[in-house]
Short mmCIF file of C-alpha atoms in Angstrom, two decimals:
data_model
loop_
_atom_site.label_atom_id
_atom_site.label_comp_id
_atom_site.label_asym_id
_atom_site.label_seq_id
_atom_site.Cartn_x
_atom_site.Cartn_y
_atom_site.Cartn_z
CA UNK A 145 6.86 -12.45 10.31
CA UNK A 146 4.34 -9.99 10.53
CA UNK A 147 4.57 -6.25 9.06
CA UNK A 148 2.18 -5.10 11.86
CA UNK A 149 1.23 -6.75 15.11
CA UNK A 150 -1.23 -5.29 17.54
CA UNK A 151 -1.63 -6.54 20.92
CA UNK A 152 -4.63 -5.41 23.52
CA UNK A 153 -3.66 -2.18 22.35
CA UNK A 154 -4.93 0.92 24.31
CA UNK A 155 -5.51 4.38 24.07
CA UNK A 156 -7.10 7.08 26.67
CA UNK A 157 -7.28 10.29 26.12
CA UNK A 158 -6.59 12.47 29.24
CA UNK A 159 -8.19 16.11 29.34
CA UNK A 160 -9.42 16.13 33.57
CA UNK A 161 -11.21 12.91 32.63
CA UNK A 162 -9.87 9.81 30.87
CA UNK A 163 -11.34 8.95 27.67
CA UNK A 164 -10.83 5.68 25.79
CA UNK A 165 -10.68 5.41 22.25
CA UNK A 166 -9.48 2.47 21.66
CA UNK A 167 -10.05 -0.79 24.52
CA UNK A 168 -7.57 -3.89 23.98
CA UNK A 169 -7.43 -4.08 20.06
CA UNK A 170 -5.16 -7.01 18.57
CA UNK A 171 -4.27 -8.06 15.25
CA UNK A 172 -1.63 -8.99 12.83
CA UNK A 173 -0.82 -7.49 9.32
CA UNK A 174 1.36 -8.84 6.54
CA UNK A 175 3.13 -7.44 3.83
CA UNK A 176 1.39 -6.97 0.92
CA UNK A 177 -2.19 -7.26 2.43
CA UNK A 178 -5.12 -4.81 1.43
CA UNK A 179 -7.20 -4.29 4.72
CA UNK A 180 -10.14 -2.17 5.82
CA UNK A 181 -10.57 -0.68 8.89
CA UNK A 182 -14.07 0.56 9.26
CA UNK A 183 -16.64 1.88 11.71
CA UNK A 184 -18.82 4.48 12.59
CA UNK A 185 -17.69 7.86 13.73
CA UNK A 186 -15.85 7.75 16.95
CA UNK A 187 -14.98 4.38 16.77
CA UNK A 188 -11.63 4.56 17.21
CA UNK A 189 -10.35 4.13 13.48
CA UNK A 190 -8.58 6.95 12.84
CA UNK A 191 -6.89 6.53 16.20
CA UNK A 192 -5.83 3.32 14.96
CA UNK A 193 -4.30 4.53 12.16
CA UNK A 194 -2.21 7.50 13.76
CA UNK A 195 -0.75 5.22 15.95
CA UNK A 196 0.42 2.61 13.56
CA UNK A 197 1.53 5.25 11.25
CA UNK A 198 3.54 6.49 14.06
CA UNK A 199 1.75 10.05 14.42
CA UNK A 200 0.68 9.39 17.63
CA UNK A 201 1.75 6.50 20.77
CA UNK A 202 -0.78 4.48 22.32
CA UNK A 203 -1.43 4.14 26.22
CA UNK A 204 -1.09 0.65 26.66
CA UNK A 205 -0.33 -3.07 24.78
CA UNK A 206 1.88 -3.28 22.10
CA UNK A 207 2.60 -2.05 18.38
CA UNK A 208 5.15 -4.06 16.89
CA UNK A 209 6.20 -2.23 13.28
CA UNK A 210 8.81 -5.11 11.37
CA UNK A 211 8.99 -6.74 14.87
CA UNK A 212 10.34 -3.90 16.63
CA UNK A 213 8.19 -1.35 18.60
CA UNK A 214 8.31 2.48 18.45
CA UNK A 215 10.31 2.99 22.03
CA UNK A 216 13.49 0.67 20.03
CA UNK A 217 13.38 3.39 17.40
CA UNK A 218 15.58 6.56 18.05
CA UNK A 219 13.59 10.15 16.82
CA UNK A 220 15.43 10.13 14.19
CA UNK A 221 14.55 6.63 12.97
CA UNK A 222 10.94 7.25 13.86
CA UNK A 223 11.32 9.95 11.28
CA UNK A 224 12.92 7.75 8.43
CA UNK A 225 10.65 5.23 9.11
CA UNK A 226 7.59 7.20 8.47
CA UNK A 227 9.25 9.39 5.57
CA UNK A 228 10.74 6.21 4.13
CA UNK A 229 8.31 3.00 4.66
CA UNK A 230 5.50 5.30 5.43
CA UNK A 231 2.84 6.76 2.59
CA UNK A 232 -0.57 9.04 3.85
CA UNK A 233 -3.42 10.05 1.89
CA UNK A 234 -6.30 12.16 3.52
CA UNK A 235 -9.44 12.97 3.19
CA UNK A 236 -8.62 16.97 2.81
CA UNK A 237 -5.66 15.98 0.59
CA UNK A 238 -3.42 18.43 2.00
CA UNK A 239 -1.58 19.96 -1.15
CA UNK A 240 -0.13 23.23 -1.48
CA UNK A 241 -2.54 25.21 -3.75
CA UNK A 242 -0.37 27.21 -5.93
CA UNK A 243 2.37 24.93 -6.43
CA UNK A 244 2.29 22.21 -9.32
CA UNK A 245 1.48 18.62 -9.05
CA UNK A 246 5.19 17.75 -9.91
CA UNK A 247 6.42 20.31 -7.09
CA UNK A 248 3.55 18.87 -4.62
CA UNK A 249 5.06 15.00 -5.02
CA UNK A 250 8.53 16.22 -4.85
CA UNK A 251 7.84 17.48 -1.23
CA UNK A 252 8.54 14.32 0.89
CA UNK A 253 11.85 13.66 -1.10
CA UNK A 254 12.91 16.86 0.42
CA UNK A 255 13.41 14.93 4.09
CA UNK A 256 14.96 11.47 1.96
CA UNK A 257 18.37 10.35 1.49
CA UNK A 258 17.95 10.42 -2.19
CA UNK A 259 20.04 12.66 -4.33
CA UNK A 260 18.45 16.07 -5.92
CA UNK A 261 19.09 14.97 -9.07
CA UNK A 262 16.77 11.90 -9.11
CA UNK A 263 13.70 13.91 -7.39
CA UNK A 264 12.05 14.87 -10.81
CA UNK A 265 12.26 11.63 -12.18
CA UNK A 266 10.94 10.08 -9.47
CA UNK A 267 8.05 12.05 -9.34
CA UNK A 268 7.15 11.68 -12.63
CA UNK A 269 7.35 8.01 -11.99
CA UNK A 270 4.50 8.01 -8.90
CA UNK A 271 2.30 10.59 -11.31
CA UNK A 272 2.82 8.60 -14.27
CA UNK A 273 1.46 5.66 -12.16
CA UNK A 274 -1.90 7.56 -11.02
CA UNK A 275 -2.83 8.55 -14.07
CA UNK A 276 -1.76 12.36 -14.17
CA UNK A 277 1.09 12.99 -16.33
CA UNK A 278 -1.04 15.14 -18.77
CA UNK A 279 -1.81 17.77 -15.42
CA UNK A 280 1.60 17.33 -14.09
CA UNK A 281 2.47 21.00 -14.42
CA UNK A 282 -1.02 22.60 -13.54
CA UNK A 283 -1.12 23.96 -10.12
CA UNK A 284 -3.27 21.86 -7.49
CA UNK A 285 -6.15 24.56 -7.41
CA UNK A 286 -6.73 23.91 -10.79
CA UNK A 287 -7.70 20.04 -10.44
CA UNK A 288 -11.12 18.53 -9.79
CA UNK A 289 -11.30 16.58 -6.17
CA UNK A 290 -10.57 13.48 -7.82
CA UNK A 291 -7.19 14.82 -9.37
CA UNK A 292 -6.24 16.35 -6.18
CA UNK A 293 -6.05 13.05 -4.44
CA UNK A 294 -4.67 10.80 -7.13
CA UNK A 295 -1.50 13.61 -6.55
CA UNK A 296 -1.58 13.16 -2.88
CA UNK A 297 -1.54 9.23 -3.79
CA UNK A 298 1.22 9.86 -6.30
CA UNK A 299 3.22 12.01 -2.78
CA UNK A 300 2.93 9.27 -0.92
CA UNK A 301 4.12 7.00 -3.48
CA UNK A 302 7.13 8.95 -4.15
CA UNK A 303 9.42 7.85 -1.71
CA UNK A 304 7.94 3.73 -2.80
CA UNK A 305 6.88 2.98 0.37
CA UNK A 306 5.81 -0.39 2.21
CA UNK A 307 2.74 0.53 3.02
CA UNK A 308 0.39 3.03 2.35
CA UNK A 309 -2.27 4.23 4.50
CA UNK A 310 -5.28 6.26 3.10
CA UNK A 311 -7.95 8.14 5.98
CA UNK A 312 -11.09 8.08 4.35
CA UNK A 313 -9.54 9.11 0.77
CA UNK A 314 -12.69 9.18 -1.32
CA UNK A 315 -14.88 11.01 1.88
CA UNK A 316 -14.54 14.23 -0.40
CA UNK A 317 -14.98 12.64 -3.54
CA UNK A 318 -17.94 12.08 -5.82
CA UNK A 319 -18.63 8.26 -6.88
CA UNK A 320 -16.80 8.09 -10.09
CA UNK A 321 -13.85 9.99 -8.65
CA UNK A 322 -13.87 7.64 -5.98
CA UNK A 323 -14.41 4.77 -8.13
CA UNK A 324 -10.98 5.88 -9.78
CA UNK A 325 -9.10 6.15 -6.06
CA UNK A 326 -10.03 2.60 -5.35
CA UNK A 327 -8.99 1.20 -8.45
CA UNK A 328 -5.51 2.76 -8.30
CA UNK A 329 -4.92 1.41 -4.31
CA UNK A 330 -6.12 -2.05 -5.87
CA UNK A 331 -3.41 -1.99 -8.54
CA UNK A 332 -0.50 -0.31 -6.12
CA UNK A 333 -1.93 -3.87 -4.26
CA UNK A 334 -2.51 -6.28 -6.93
CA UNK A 335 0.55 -5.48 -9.33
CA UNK A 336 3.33 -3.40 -7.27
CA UNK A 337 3.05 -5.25 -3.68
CA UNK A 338 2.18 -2.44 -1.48
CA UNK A 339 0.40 -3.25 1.89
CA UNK A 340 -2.88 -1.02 1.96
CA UNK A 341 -4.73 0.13 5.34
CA UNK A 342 -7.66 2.03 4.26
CA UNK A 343 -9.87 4.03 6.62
CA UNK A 344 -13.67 4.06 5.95
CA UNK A 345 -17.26 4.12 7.11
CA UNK A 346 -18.47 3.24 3.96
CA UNK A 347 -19.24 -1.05 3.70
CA UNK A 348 -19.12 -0.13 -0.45
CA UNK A 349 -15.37 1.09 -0.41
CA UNK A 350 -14.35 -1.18 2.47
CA UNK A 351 -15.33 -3.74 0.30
CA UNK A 352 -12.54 -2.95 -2.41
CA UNK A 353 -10.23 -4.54 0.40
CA UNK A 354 -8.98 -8.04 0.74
CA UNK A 355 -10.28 -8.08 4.42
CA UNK A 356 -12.48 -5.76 6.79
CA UNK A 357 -11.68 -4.89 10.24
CA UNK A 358 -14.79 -3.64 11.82
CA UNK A 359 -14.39 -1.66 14.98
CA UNK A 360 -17.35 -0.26 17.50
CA UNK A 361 -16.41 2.19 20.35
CA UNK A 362 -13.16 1.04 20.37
CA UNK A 363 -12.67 -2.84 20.50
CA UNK A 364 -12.56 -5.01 17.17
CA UNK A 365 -16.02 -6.57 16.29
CA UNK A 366 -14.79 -8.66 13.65
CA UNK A 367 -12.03 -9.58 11.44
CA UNK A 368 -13.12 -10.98 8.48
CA UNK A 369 -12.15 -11.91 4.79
CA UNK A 370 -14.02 -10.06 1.77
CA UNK A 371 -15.92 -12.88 0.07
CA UNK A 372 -16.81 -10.73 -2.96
CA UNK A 373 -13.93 -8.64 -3.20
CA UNK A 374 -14.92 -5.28 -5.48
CA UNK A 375 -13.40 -4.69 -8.20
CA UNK A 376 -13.12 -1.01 -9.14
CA UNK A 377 -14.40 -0.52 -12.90
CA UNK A 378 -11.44 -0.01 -15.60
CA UNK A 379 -9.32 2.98 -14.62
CA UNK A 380 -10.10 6.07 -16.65
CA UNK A 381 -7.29 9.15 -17.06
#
């Protein structure tokens, strides 16, 4: 069974006119797989991804999340689902800016299940695993770019999700900084399991993927396998 299955999926924007973004997109995703969806501005990718990350519904088709779509989930399980399964990294990183990195990854186990007493060590856990334990009490303000997302990545690991999708996470970044983002979603991939959907314009980070999904004004223009996957260079703290 499929983690994620998309069928002639469709979404118009209505403001006095309709405007498509996306025009009968289908696909499948399984667990564990590290896929790239790119395309050029306004083609529909970050659509895409706030739809199957539950932010927003689509117009028409189907989104099947673990073979069940989002009108057989209650709010509240909409919620846990996306708290719970769910992990986002952004381009603007959204951290708080005077609040530590531990403090910052502690955030989303505010809406868990899990018991107080386990939130520190858990978030230790998801910094120790992007590299940051050494700036783990520093406020966000006072990290370079590149730190700033490896501690969103290490929020969105927090609550060890089942899949993890990153909007352009390395759009702010310079290369080596980004070189470092790519290699930690390879090895959250490669050694812990989690399914990856990365969002990108960029054919050079796409390429870190295990397959591209390349989409033009809103309809899939292929769906292919990454030959020559890249391999980030060896991770540097």
């Amino acid at each position: 069974m499929a983690l994620i299955e998309v069928r002639d999926l469709e979404k118009i924007y209505t403001d006095g006119t309709e405007t498509p973004a996306l025009r009968g997109v289908s696909f499948s995703i399984n667990s564990g797989e590290f896929v790239a969806i790119m395309g050029p501005s306004g083609s529909g990718k970050s659509t895409l991804l706030h739809i199957l990350g539950f932010l927003d519904r689509h117009s028409k088709g189907e989104y099947r999340f673990e073979d069940k779509t989002i009108d057989d989930y209650s709010k509240e399980e909409v919620a846990h689902v996306r708290n719970k399964k769910m992990g986002f990294v952004f381009q603007t990183f959204n951290l708080l800016p005077r609040t530590s990195v531990l403090e910052n990854v502690k955030l989303p186990l505010l809406y868990s299940d899990v018991k107080e007493a386990h939130w520190d060590s858990l978030a230790k856990k998801a910094i120790e695993a992007v590299g940051l334990s050494h700036r783990m009490s520093h406020q966000t303000s006072q990290l370079s770019g590149g730190e700033q997302q490896r501690a969103a990545i290490a929020r969105a690991l927090v609550n060890d999700p089942q899949i993890i999708f990153a909007d352009e996470p390395t759009g702010n970044l310079d290369s080596k900084s980004g070189q470092v983002i790519m290699q930690i979603l390879q090895k959250l991939n490669d050694e812990h399991g989690h399914t990856i959907i990365l969002i990108t314009h960029e054919t050079y980070t796409a390429e870190n993927a295990q397959r591209i999904i390349r989409l033009h004004d809103g309809k899939i223009e292929s769906d292919t396998l990454v030959d020559h996957r890249r391999k980030a260079d060896h991770f540097v703290k």
